[in-house]
């Protein structure tokens, strides 16, 4: 869509209250567009008062402002992500990726109530968020049209990047916090923070200049470890440190404990964006890193080697699905369905120690579906396993191993000098 398509219309803007939202709202209002600002309350730790976003957007020219409480929705989806260990390219817990799906879904539902059929967003043409907003809208509400200013010539004629946007807002006294001097940008929600752009775009610059928003770097963590425990029932945390929790409070408590010990803080990743370019991100996801480790320790006891192999394949695929904007499609539904048996088996209590960025196993209990047996695995003369029973097993395996040599498939075997 172009500006000419929405002049004189009432549209919805997915508004974070940041630089992009303020700029886009003021610019569209000046062009004769009625902007309804819709903001998702997803537990942004950098917002002392979530209602202030609505006030900022009205000050920027929005005709109305709505705050949607989606914290529980995001936390519930995060439990599924934890169960799947859906970490993208080894380090990113998809905090923003998952939040965009939840945010877009909530906004589309509000748009339906208000009979608005155009969704605008401030995501740039170089990033992943534009894909997530577009695909979620197309999948869930195909009649909704998406307007992206960063893909509109009329907008690009005025704004080349952050510098022009900051100057525009400052000239109009709009309530932004971004400055020309700030060396990076941050996106925040209950699950974590993502830092990018500015000085972070240069790989010869270490990331330790950022100011963690959910904890401290490991080097600055206390010199004494802290114990953390979680009890899972049907794949869900029900107790954290002995206290009853729901999804939101489980993640919030884990954020507090992990953050002050530097767990999941300052994770540096150079990743592959969906649009085909590399980007550098520095991530904070303390609660997910801590709870994720607990889930992993429990699943080590529960999954046999065949289910483990299949589980690992599901983890990587779901992580990519979330990252690329496909969390609601058929393949993601299939993956979540395949995880249902794992959810039923994920029951038990885990105790770990957190210390200077690390999570160390301490003990587990009441793991009803554990396959581990100290008797079977013991090197002592206990249990029902007879070492001599392995003789026939190894004879069978030897047939295939010798056939590989005979068929010259094993690098010619060993030769004497």
XYZ file of C-alpha atoms in Angstrom:
417
model
C 0.000 0.000 0.000
C 0.974 3.615 -0.554
C 0.133 6.837 1.244
C -2.491 7.721 -1.381
C -4.401 4.541 -0.476
C -4.920 5.551 3.164
C -5.352 9.340 3.059
C -8.602 10.260 4.797
C -8.948 6.761 6.288
C -8.777 5.519 9.868
C -6.017 2.960 10.302
C -4.472 1.025 13.183
C -0.803 1.462 14.055
C 1.120 -1.172 15.985
C 2.749 1.297 18.356
C 5.631 0.641 20.713
C 5.873 4.270 21.742
C 9.429 4.486 20.460
C 11.092 6.570 17.779
C 9.489 4.785 14.807
C 5.984 4.916 16.302
C 6.228 8.613 17.151
C 7.637 9.548 13.756
C 5.147 7.498 11.757
C 2.157 8.731 13.781
C 3.032 12.415 13.403
C 3.900 12.052 9.719
C 0.685 10.167 8.892
C -1.420 12.643 10.843
C 0.166 15.479 8.843
C -0.800 13.615 5.661
C -4.476 13.449 6.603
C -4.555 9.909 8.015
C -6.454 9.114 11.226
C -4.168 6.937 13.347
C -5.522 4.689 16.088
C -2.518 3.702 18.195
C -2.704 0.122 19.511
C -0.011 -0.958 21.955
C 0.556 -4.414 23.403
C 1.398 -4.545 27.092
C 3.852 -7.431 26.955
C 5.670 -6.638 30.167
C 8.167 -4.142 28.773
C 10.747 -3.730 31.569
C 11.866 -0.374 30.152
C 8.404 1.184 30.640
C 7.669 2.342 34.183
C 4.069 3.158 33.212
C 2.670 1.360 30.169
C -0.154 3.896 29.956
C 2.444 6.553 29.192
C 2.858 5.040 25.725
C -0.750 5.916 24.973
C -0.212 9.459 26.176
C 2.902 9.801 23.999
C 1.067 8.554 20.935
C -1.804 10.995 21.465
C 0.767 13.771 21.784
C 2.170 12.683 18.424
C -1.202 13.048 16.707
C -3.061 9.760 17.176
C -6.873 10.159 17.289
C -7.163 7.361 19.839
C -4.900 5.088 21.835
C -5.487 1.551 23.114
C -3.371 -0.579 25.453
C -3.910 -4.344 25.208
C -2.817 -6.525 28.134
C -1.113 -9.454 26.385
C 1.380 -10.444 29.079
C -0.375 -13.722 29.834
C -0.735 -14.542 26.127
C 2.998 -14.037 25.593
C 3.976 -16.012 28.691
C 1.780 -18.953 27.698
C 3.395 -19.151 24.260
C 6.800 -18.859 25.930
C 6.086 -22.033 27.907
C 5.649 -23.874 24.606
C 8.902 -22.338 23.356
C 10.671 -23.471 26.530
C 9.270 -26.980 26.198
C 10.577 -27.077 22.625
C 13.941 -25.443 23.457
C 13.311 -23.286 20.366
C 16.536 -21.243 20.364
C 17.446 -19.657 17.031
C 20.952 -20.259 15.684
C 22.345 -21.269 19.023
C 21.839 -18.158 21.119
C 18.625 -16.227 20.544
C 15.531 -17.224 22.523
C 13.217 -15.561 19.971
C 12.016 -13.033 22.539
C 11.037 -10.431 19.952
C 9.992 -12.959 17.317
C 7.439 -14.624 19.571
C 6.242 -11.280 20.926
C 5.519 -10.001 17.411
C 3.188 -12.944 16.757
C 1.294 -12.374 20.000
C 1.189 -8.607 19.440
C -0.048 -8.842 15.866
C -2.743 -11.345 16.802
C -4.002 -9.134 19.629
C -4.017 -6.023 17.446
C -5.914 -7.801 14.659
C -8.593 -8.837 17.140
C -8.931 -5.221 18.327
C -9.107 -4.001 14.736
C -11.965 -6.384 14.067
C -13.911 -4.919 16.994
C -13.271 -1.392 15.689
C -13.973 -2.260 12.047
C -10.517 -1.094 10.905
C -9.045 -2.864 7.887
C -5.563 -1.293 7.541
C -2.680 -2.226 9.840
C 0.381 0.027 9.831
C 3.705 -0.696 11.493
C 7.087 0.985 11.780
C 9.242 -2.055 10.999
C 12.024 -1.334 8.534
C 12.494 -2.966 5.151
C 15.739 -4.618 6.266
C 14.512 -6.537 9.275
C 12.395 -9.514 10.292
C 9.525 -7.685 11.988
C 8.022 -6.535 8.695
C 7.730 -10.197 7.702
C 6.133 -11.197 11.006
C 3.465 -8.474 10.905
C 2.723 -9.192 7.256
C 2.466 -12.970 7.551
C 0.425 -12.969 10.756
C -2.026 -10.506 9.212
C -2.219 -12.521 5.991
C -2.794 -15.789 7.845
C -5.241 -14.621 10.512
C -7.056 -11.734 8.778
C -6.409 -11.875 5.022
C -8.871 -9.026 4.355
C -6.638 -6.662 6.360
C -4.211 -4.587 4.303
C -0.766 -3.797 5.663
C 0.822 -0.368 5.267
C 4.563 -0.141 5.916
C 5.943 3.427 5.697
C 9.487 2.112 5.296
C 8.407 0.619 1.970
C 6.644 3.765 0.767
C 8.513 6.296 -1.423
C 6.522 9.145 0.140
C 7.991 8.312 3.560
C 11.470 7.458 2.329
C 11.788 10.849 0.644
C 11.843 12.403 4.120
C 13.492 9.722 6.266
C 16.647 7.804 5.486
C 17.174 6.435 8.968
C 17.291 7.177 12.696
C 19.097 10.502 12.366
C 16.419 12.066 10.195
C 13.649 10.657 12.395
C 15.218 12.014 15.597
C 15.686 15.435 14.015
C 12.061 15.404 12.794
C 10.691 14.549 16.235
C 12.919 17.006 18.072
C 11.889 19.822 15.726
C 8.241 19.127 16.647
C 8.880 18.566 20.353
C 7.560 15.026 20.172
C 8.072 12.886 23.322
C 10.901 10.596 22.228
C 13.728 9.209 24.356
C 16.062 8.356 21.466
C 18.960 10.731 20.879
C 21.636 11.082 18.215
C 24.193 10.123 20.867
C 22.604 6.833 21.977
C 24.856 4.124 20.482
C 22.220 1.401 19.955
C 18.484 0.652 20.002
C 16.582 -1.708 22.308
C 13.357 -3.691 22.006
C 11.926 -5.023 25.263
C 9.247 -7.337 26.619
C 8.637 -9.764 29.485
C 10.822 -12.411 27.843
C 13.891 -10.304 27.206
C 15.647 -7.416 25.522
C 17.191 -7.221 22.061
C 19.901 -4.661 21.365
C 20.968 -3.755 17.837
C 21.977 -0.961 15.446
C 24.295 1.945 16.115
C 27.728 0.934 17.367
C 26.602 -2.706 17.538
C 26.681 -2.824 13.741
C 30.501 -2.780 13.869
C 32.065 -6.130 14.704
C 35.309 -4.527 15.838
C 33.380 -3.069 18.793
C 32.830 -5.301 21.830
C 29.290 -5.387 23.172
C 30.205 -4.680 26.780
C 29.372 -0.992 26.341
C 25.627 -1.700 26.439
C 23.758 -1.212 29.689
C 21.932 -4.448 30.593
C 18.293 -3.816 31.354
C 17.387 -7.108 33.026
C 20.444 -7.843 35.117
C 24.217 -7.591 35.039
C 27.039 -8.993 32.969
C 28.469 -12.199 34.482
C 31.656 -10.403 35.545
C 29.574 -8.049 37.685
C 27.438 -10.779 39.296
C 27.707 -11.670 43.006
C 30.584 -13.879 44.152
C 28.184 -16.318 45.822
C 25.878 -18.738 43.958
C 22.126 -18.861 44.469
C 19.847 -21.898 44.403
C 16.811 -21.929 42.124
C 14.134 -24.627 41.973
C 11.166 -25.227 39.698
C 8.452 -27.872 39.709
C 6.830 -28.771 36.407
C 3.447 -30.410 35.904
C 2.366 -31.346 32.374
C 5.161 -29.182 31.020
C 4.210 -26.062 33.001
C 5.960 -24.427 35.959
C 3.646 -24.653 38.975
C 6.138 -23.889 41.739
C 9.213 -21.653 41.692
C 11.356 -21.677 44.814
C 8.454 -23.361 46.585
C 5.896 -20.655 45.698
C 2.874 -21.249 43.406
C 3.231 -19.499 40.029
C 1.435 -18.948 36.758
C 3.283 -18.512 33.462
C 3.855 -14.767 33.927
C 5.109 -14.945 37.511
C 7.302 -17.981 36.756
C 9.111 -16.055 34.029
C 9.246 -12.859 36.107
C 10.819 -14.632 39.101
C 13.287 -16.470 36.869
C 14.197 -13.121 35.273
C 15.000 -11.647 38.685
C 17.141 -14.554 39.878
C 18.953 -15.165 36.603
C 19.419 -11.481 35.833
C 21.239 -10.623 39.042
C 23.633 -13.520 38.401
C 24.337 -12.642 34.761
C 22.572 -15.672 33.279
C 21.404 -15.039 29.724
C 22.773 -11.474 29.711
C 24.832 -10.062 26.835
C 24.486 -13.018 24.453
C 26.255 -11.927 21.260
C 25.005 -13.396 17.981
C 25.657 -12.652 14.321
C 22.597 -14.232 12.786
C 20.877 -14.774 9.463
C 17.878 -12.522 8.995
C 15.012 -13.864 6.901
C 15.528 -11.109 4.313
C 18.950 -12.555 3.533
C 21.390 -10.279 5.348
C 23.509 -10.841 8.418
C 22.815 -8.819 11.532
C 24.405 -8.528 14.935
C 22.267 -8.719 18.031
C 23.062 -8.640 21.723
C 20.386 -10.361 23.738
C 19.109 -10.558 27.275
C 16.749 -13.388 28.177
C 17.686 -14.337 31.739
C 14.461 -16.097 32.750
C 14.220 -18.153 29.564
C 17.889 -19.140 29.821
C 17.388 -20.296 33.415
C 14.074 -22.079 32.924
C 15.297 -23.494 29.622
C 18.239 -25.119 31.373
C 15.852 -26.675 33.903
C 13.653 -28.064 31.139
C 16.725 -29.507 29.456
C 17.956 -31.202 32.620
C 14.564 -32.822 33.091
C 14.189 -33.932 29.468
C 17.629 -35.554 29.620
C 16.075 -38.022 32.049
C 12.874 -38.571 30.072
C 13.704 -38.805 26.351
C 15.172 -41.972 24.846
C 17.694 -41.636 22.042
C 15.171 -41.882 19.184
C 12.735 -39.421 20.701
C 15.680 -37.163 21.563
C 16.800 -37.072 17.937
C 13.293 -36.198 16.770
C 12.873 -33.640 19.546
C 16.095 -31.863 18.551
C 14.898 -31.610 14.953
C 11.598 -30.110 16.119
C 13.460 -27.589 18.282
C 15.484 -26.152 15.428
C 12.557 -26.046 13.012
C 10.210 -24.335 15.484
C 12.895 -21.778 16.346
C 13.207 -20.898 12.670
C 9.426 -20.821 12.257
C 9.101 -18.268 15.061
C 12.021 -16.222 13.780
C 10.651 -16.049 10.251
C 7.018 -15.287 11.119
C 5.395 -18.700 10.640
C 4.355 -19.547 14.195
C 0.688 -19.835 13.214
C 1.083 -21.902 10.038
C 0.357 -25.616 9.574
C 3.912 -26.808 10.114
C 4.116 -24.993 13.472
C 0.771 -26.468 14.465
C 2.152 -29.903 13.586
C 5.270 -29.297 15.682
C 3.231 -28.182 18.676
C 1.093 -31.291 18.243
C 4.190 -33.479 18.148
C 5.324 -31.915 21.424
C 2.101 -32.895 23.224
C 3.485 -36.258 24.441
C 6.624 -34.497 25.701
C 4.474 -32.006 27.592
C 2.673 -34.853 29.358
C 5.988 -36.414 30.398
C 7.637 -33.168 31.556
C 6.884 -33.558 35.254
C 9.206 -33.263 38.198
C 11.284 -30.875 40.285
C 14.679 -29.473 39.340
C 17.130 -27.616 41.546
C 20.020 -25.716 39.992
C 22.697 -23.285 41.097
C 23.150 -19.960 39.301
C 26.529 -18.272 39.464
C 28.206 -15.657 37.255
C 26.335 -16.524 34.067
C 26.190 -20.294 34.551
C 23.382 -22.686 35.476
C 24.594 -25.865 37.174
C 22.517 -28.952 37.937
C 22.084 -29.750 41.625
C 19.317 -32.322 41.963
C 16.009 -33.586 40.630
C 13.070 -35.322 42.231
C 9.657 -36.815 41.508
C 10.486 -37.182 37.811
C 7.713 -39.708 37.307
C 8.644 -40.638 33.741
C 12.414 -40.764 34.132
C 14.246 -43.480 32.192
C 17.351 -43.107 34.303
C 18.184 -45.917 36.707
C 21.194 -45.721 38.982
C 21.158 -49.512 39.215
C 21.253 -50.092 35.454
C 23.889 -47.436 34.787
C 26.088 -48.253 37.762
C 29.621 -49.571 37.318
C 29.166 -51.454 40.576
C 27.892 -55.038 40.917
C 24.264 -54.061 41.509
C 21.049 -54.281 39.526
C 19.820 -56.751 36.916
C 22.209 -55.869 34.091
C 24.783 -58.621 33.400
C 27.930 -57.414 31.619
C 28.136 -60.794 29.821
C 24.842 -60.085 28.039
C 26.699 -57.558 25.890
C 28.690 -60.323 24.169
C 25.910 -61.250 21.748
C 25.008 -57.598 21.214
C 28.576 -56.759 20.195
C 28.800 -59.829 17.925
C 25.786 -58.599 15.989
C 27.250 -55.094 15.658
C 30.562 -56.551 14.480
C 28.976 -58.067 11.371
C 28.229 -54.635 9.903
C 31.526 -53.119 11.063
C 33.584 -55.862 9.342
C 31.446 -55.559 6.184
C 32.405 -51.871 5.936
C 36.070 -52.847 5.901
C 35.558 -55.648 3.406
C 33.803 -53.310 0.991
C 36.647 -50.772 1.330
C 34.373 -48.091 2.763
C 36.641 -47.306 5.752
C 39.654 -45.535 4.249
C 41.478 -48.785 3.397
C 41.839 -49.766 7.053
C 45.144 -49.667 8.946
C 48.418 -50.350 7.148
C 51.891 -51.082 8.519
C 54.792 -48.842 7.563
